[in-house]
mmCIF file of C-alpha atoms in Angstrom:
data_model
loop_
_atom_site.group_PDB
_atom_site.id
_atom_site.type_symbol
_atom_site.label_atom_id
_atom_site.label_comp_id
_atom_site.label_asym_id
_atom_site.label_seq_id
_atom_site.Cartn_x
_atom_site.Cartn_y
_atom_site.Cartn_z
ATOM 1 C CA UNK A 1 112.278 85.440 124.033
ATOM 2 C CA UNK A 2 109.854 88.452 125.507
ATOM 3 C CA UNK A 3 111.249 92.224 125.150
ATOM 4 C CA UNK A 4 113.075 94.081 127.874
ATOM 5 C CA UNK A 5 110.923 96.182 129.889
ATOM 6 C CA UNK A 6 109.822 99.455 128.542
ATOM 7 C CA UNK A 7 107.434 102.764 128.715
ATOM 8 C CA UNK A 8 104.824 101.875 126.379
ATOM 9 C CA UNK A 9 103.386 105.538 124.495
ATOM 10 C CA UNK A 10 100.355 105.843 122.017
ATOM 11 C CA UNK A 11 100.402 109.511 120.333
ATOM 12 C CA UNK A 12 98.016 109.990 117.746
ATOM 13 C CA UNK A 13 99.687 113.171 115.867
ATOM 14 C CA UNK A 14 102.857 114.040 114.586
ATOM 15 C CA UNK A 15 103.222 116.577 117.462
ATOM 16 C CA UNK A 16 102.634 114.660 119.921
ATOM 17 C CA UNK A 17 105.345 111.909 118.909
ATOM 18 C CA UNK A 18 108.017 114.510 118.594
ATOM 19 C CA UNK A 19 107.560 115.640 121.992
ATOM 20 C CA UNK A 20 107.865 112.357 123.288
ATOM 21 C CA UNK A 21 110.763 111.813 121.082
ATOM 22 C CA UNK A 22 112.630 115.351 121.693
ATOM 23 C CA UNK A 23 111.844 114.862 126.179
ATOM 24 C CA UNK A 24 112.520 111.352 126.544
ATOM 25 C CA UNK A 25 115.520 109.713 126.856
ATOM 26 C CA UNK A 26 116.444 106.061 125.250
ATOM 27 C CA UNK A 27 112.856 106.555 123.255
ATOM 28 C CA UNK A 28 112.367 104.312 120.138
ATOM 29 C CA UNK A 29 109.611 105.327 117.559
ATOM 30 C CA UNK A 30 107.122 101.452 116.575
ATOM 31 C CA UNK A 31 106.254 101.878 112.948
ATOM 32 C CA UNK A 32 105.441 98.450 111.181
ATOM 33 C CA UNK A 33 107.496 96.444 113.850
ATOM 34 C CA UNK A 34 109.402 93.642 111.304
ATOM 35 C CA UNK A 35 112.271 94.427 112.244
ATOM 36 C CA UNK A 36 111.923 96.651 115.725
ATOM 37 C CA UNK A 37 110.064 93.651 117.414
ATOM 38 C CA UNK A 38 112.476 90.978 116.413
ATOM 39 C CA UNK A 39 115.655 93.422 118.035
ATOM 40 C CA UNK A 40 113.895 93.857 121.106
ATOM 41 C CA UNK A 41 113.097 90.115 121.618
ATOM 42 C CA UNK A 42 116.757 89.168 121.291
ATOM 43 C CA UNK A 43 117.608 92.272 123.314
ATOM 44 C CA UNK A 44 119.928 94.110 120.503
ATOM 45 C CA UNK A 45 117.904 97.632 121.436
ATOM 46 C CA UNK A 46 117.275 98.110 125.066
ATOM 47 C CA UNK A 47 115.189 101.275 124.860
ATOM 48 C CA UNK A 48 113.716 102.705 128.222
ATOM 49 C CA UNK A 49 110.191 104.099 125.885
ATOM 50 C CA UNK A 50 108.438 102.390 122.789
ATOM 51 C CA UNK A 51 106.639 105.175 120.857
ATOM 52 C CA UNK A 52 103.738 103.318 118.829
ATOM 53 C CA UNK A 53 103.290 105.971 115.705
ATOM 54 C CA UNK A 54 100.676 102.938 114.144
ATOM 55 C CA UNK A 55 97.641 105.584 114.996
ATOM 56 C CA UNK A 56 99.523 108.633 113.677
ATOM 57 C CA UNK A 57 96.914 109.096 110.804
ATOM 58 C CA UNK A 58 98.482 112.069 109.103
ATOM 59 C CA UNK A 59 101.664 109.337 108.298
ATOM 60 C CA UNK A 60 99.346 106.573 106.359
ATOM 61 C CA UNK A 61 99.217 107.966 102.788
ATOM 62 C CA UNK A 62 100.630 108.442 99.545
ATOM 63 C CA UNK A 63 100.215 110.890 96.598
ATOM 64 C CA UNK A 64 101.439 111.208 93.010
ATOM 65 C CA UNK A 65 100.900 114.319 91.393
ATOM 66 C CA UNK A 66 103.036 116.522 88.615
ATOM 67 C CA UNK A 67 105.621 113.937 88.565
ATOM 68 C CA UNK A 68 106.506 114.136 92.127
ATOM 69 C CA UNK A 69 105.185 110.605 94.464
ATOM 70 C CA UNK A 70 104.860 111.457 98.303
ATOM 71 C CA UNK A 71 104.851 108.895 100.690
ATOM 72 C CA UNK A 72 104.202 108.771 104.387
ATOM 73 C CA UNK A 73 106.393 107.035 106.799
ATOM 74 C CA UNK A 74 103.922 105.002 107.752
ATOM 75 C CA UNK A 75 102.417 103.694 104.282
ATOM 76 C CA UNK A 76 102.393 99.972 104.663
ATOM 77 C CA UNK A 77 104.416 98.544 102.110
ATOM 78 C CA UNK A 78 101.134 96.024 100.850
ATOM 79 C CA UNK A 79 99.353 99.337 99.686
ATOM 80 C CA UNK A 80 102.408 100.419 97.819
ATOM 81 C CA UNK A 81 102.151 96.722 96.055
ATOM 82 C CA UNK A 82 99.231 96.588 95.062
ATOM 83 C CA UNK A 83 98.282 100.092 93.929
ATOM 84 C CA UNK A 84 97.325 100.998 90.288
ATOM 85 C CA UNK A 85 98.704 104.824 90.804
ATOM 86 C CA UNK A 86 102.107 103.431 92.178
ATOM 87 C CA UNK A 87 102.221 100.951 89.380
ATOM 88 C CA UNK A 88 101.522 103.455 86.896
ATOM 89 C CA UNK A 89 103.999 106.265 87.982
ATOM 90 C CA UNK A 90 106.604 103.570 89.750
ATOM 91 C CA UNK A 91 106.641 100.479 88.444
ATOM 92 C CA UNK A 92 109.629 98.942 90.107
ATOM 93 C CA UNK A 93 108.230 99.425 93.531
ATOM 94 C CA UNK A 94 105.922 96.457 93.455
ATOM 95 C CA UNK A 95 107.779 94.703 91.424
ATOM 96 C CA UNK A 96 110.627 94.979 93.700
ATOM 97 C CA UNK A 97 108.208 94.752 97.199
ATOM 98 C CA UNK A 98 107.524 90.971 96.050
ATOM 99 C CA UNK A 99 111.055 90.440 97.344
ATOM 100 C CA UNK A 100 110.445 91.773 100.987
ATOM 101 C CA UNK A 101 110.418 88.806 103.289
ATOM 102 C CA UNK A 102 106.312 87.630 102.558
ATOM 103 C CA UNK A 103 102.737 88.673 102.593
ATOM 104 C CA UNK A 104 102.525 88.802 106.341
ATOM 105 C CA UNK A 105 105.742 91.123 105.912
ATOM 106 C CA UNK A 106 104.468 93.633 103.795
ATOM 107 C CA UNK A 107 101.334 93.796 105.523
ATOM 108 C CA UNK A 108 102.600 95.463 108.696
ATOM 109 C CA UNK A 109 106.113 96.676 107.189
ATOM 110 C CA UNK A 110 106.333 100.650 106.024
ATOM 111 C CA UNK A 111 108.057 102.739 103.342
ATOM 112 C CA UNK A 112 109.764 104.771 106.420
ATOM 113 C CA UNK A 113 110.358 101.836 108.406
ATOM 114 C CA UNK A 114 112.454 99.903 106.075
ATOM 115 C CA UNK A 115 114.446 103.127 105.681
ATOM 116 C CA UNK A 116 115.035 103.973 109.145
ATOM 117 C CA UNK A 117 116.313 100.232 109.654
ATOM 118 C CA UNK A 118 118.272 100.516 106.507
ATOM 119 C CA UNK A 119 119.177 97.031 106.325
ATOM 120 C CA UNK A 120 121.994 97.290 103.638
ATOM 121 C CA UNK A 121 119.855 94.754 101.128
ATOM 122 C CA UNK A 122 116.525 96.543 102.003
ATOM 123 C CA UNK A 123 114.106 97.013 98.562
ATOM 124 C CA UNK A 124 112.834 99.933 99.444
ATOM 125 C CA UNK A 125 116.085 101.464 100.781
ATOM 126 C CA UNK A 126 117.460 101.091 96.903
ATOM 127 C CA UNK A 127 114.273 102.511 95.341
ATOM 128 C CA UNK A 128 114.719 105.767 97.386
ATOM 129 C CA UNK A 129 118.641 105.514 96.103
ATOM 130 C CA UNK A 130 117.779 104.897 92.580
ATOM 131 C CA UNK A 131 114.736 107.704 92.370
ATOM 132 C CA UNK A 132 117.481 110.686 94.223
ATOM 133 C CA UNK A 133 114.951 110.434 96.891
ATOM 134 C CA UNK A 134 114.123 113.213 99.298
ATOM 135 C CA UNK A 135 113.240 112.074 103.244
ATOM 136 C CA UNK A 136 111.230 114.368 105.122
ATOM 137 C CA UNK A 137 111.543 114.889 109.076
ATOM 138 C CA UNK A 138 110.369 116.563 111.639
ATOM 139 C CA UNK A 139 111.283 117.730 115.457
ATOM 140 C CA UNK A 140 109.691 119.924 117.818
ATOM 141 C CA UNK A 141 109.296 123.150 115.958
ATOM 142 C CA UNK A 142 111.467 122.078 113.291
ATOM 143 C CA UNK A 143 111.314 120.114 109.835
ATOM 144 C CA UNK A 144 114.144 118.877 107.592
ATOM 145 C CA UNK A 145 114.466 117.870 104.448
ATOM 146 C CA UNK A 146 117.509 115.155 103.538
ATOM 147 C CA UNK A 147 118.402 113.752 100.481
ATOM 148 C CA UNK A 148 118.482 110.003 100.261
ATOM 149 C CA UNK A 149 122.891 110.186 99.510
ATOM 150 C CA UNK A 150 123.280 111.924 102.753
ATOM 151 C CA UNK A 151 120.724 109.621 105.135
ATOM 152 C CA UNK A 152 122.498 106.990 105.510
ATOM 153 C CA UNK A 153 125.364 107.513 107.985
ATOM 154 C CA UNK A 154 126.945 104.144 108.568
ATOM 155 C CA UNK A 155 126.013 100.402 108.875
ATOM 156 C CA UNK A 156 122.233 99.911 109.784
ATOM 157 C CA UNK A 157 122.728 103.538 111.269
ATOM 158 C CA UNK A 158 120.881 106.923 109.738
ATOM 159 C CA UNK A 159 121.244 110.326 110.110
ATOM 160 C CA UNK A 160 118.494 111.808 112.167
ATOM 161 C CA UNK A 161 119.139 113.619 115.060
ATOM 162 C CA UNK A 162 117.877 113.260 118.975
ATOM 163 C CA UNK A 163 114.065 113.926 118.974
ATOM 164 C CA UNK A 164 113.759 113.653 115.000
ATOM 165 C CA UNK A 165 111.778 111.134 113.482
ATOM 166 C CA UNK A 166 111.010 110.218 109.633
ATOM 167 C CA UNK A 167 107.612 111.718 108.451
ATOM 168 C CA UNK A 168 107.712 111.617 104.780
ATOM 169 C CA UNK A 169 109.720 110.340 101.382
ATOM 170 C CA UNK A 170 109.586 112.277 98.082
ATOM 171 C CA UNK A 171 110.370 110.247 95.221
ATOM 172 C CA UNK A 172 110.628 111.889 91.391
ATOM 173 C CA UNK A 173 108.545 109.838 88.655
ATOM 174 C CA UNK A 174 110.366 109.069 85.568
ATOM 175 C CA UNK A 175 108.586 109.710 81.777
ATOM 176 C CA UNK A 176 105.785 107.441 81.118
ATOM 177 C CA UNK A 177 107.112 104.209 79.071
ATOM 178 C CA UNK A 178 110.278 104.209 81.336
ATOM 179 C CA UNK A 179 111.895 100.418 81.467
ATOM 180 C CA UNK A 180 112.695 99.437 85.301
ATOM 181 C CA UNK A 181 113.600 96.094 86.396
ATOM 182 C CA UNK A 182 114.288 94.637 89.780
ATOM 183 C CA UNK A 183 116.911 92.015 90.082
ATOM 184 C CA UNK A 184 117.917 90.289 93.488
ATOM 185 C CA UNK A 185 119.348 86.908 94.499
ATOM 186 C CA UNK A 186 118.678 85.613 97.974
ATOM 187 C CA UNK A 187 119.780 82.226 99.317
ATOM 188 C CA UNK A 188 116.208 81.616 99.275
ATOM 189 C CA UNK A 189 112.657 83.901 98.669
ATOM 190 C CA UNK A 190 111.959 86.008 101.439
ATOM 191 C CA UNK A 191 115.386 86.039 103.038
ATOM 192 C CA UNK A 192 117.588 89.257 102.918
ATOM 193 C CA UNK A 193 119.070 89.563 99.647
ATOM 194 C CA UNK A 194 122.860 89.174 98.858
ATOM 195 C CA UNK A 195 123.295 91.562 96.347
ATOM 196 C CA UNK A 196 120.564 93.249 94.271
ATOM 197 C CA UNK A 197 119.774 95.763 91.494
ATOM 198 C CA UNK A 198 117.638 98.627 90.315
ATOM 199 C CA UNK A 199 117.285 99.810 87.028
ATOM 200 C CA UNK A 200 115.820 102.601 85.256
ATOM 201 C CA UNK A 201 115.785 103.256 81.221
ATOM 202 C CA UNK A 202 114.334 106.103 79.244
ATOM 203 C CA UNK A 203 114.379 105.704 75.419
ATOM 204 C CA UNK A 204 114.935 108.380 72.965
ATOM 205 C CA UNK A 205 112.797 108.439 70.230
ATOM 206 C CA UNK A 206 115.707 107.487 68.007
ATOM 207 C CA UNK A 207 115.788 104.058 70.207
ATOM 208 C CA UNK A 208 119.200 104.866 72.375
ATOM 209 C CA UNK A 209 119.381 105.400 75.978
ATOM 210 C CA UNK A 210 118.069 109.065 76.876
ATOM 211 C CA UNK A 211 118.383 108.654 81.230
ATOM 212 C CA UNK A 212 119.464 105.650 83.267
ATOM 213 C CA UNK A 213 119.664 104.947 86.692
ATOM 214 C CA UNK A 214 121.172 102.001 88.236
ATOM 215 C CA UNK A 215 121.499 101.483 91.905
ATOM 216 C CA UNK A 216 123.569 98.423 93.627
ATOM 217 C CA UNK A 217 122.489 97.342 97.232
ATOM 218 C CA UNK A 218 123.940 94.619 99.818
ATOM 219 C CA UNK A 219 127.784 95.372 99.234
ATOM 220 C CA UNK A 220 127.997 97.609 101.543
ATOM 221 C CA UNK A 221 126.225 99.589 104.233
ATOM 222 C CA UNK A 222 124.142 101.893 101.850
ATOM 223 C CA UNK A 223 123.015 100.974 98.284
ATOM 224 C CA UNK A 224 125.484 102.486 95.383
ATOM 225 C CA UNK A 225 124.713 104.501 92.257
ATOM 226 C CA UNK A 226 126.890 102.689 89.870
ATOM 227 C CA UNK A 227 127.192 106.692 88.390
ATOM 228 C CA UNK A 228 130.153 105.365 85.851
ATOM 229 C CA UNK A 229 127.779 103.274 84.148
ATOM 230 C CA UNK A 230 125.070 105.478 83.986
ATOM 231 C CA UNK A 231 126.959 107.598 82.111
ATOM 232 C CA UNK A 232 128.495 105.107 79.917
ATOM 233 C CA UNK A 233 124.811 104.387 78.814
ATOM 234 C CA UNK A 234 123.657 107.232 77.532
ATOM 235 C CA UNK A 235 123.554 107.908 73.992
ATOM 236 C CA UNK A 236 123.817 104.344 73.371
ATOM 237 C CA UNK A 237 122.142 102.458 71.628
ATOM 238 C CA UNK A 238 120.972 98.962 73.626
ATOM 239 C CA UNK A 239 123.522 96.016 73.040
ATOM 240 C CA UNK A 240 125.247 93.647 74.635
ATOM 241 C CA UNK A 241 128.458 96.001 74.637
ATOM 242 C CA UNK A 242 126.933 98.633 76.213
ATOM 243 C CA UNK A 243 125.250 96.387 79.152
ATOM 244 C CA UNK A 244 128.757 94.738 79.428
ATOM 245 C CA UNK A 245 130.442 97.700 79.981
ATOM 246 C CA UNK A 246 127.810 99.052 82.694
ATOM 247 C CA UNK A 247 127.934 95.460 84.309
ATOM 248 C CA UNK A 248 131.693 95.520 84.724
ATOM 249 C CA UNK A 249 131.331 99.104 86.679
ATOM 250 C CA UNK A 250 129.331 97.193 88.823
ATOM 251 C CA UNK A 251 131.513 94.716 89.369
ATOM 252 C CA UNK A 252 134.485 96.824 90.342
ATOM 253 C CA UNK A 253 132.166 98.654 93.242
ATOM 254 C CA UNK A 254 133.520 97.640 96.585
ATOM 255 C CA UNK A 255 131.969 94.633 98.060
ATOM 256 C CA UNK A 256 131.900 93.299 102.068
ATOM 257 C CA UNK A 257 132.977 89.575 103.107
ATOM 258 C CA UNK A 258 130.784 88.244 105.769
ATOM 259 C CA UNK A 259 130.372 84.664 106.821
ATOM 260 C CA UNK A 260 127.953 84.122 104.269
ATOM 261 C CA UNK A 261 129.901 84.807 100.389
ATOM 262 C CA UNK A 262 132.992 86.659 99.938
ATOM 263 C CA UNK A 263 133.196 90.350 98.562
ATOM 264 C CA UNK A 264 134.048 88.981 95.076
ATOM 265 C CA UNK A 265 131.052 86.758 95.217
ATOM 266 C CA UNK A 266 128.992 89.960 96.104
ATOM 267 C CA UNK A 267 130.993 91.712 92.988
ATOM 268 C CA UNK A 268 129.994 88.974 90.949
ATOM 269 C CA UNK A 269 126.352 88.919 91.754
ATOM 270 C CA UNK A 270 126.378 92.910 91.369
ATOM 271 C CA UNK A 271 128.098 92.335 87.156
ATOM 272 C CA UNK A 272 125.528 89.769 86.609
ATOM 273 C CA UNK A 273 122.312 91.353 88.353
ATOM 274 C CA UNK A 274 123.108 94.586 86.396
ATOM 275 C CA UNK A 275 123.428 93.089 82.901
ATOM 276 C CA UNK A 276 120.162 91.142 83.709
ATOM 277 C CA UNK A 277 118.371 94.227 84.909
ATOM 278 C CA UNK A 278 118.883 96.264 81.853
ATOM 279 C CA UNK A 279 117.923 93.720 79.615
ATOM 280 C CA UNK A 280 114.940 93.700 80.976
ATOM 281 C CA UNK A 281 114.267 97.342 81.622
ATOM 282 C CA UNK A 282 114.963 97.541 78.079
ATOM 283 C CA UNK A 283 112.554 95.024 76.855
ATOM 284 C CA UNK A 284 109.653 96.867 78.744
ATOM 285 C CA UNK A 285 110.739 100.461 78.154
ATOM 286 C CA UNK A 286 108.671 102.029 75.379
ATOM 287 C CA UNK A 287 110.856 105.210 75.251
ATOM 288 C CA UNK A 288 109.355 108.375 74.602
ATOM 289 C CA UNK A 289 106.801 109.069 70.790
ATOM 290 C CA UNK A 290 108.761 110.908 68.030
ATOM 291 C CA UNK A 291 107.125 113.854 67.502
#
């Protein structure tokens, strides 16, 4: 199938876009197109004006600095893969982009793309979960700043306004020697994931769990912080106990049936995902030196 008929507009600043944006009605921003291109061919969005933001150059970068990684909307999710900064400062983020759809995916696919879809499975969408990430926007005139539990605002659906667009994430590091793991089951590579899992461990220099973060995505519309067992983990030292007891929080989060696997299938997947994930993030994480 072709795409419905549309205004086709080329900005090449951020200005520029958000004018477009805040005067035209029915306007849809074009980052990396995986998913945009694919709704307009089988007519799901109908919008009147396609705003192409590819030659927005002030949107392509990223920067880690004092702890703190910026990314721009429009970083294309390949650079984030393969970068020795990223991998350094976030190591879950390539190991989790190895799960988005294929190479040819990741080379046109963005950070702010996959969140302004928000696919309910998406990576990237449970990275910005599981690091309390920070999205950046801007309007004409105006700028916001929204934290990553208050974007998402319903199935597939986020929380900017008319004439905003996404220009920016903010994602906090965690201490060198962290333990992260990525866990995700998929009927097959490359296809949207049924239920998956991010993890985050800091050790104590006495070997138990100083910080954890755990985030659950494709049970519902937005990815979870399983907060219950995040707190049940710390102090603790690593054991099957402990990761059985954060698994089964997991489990009890509330899960969708679609006409693919039931909820308790998804609830399932989320208990055994988890225990997986921080075995693993375990394994790798060095914890922090005694002094």
């Amino acid at each position: 199938m072709k795409p419905p008929p549309f205004v086709y507009h080329d900005p090449t600043t951020v200005d520029e876009a958000t004018d477009l944006l805040g005067r035209l009605d029915n306007a849809l921003p074009l980052a990396g197109g995986q998913s945009l291109m694919p709704m307009l061919n089988f007519r799901v969005v109908l919008p009147d004006h396609l705003i192409d933001i590819n030659r927005i150059e002030a949107l392509s970068y990223f920067s880690i600095a004092g702890g703190l990684g910026r990314f721009g909307a429009m970083t294309r999710q390949r650079d984030l893969e393969f970068s020795a900064d990223v991998m350094r400062a976030f190591p879950i983020i390539p190991e989790a982009l190895t799960h988005v759809g294929h190479r040819q995916t990741r080379n046109r696919g963005t950070f702010g793309g996959s969140l302004c879809h928000l696919d309910p499975s998406a990576e990237l969408v449970n990275l910005a979960a599981l690091h309390d990430g920070v999205l950046e926007t801007a309007s004409r005139g105006a700028s916001r700043r929204i934290k990553m539990a208050d974007w998402v605002a319903g199935i597939m659906t986020h929380s900017l306004e008319p004439g905003e667009m996404l220009t920016a994430v903010e994602l906090r590091s965690w201490p060198q020697g962290h333990g992260y793991a990525f866990e995700e089951f998929a009927r097959r590579h490359g296809d949207f994931a049924i239920a998956a899992v991010g993890c985050l461990i800091d050790l104590a220099p006495d070997g138990t769990i100083a910080q954890a973060a755990l985030c659950v995505s494709g049970l519902g519309p937005a990815p979870v912080r399983v907060a219950k067992a995040e707190q049940l983990l710390i102090g603790e030292r690593p054991s099957h106990e402990a990761f059985r007891a954060a698994a089964v929080e997991a489990e009890s989060l509330e899960a969708a049936t679609d006409i693919y696997v039931s909820g308790a299938y998804r609830q399932h997947l989320a208990r055994i995902l988890t225990y997986r994930a921080l075995e693993r993030a375990v394994a790798r994480g060095g914890g922090r030196r005694a002094a």
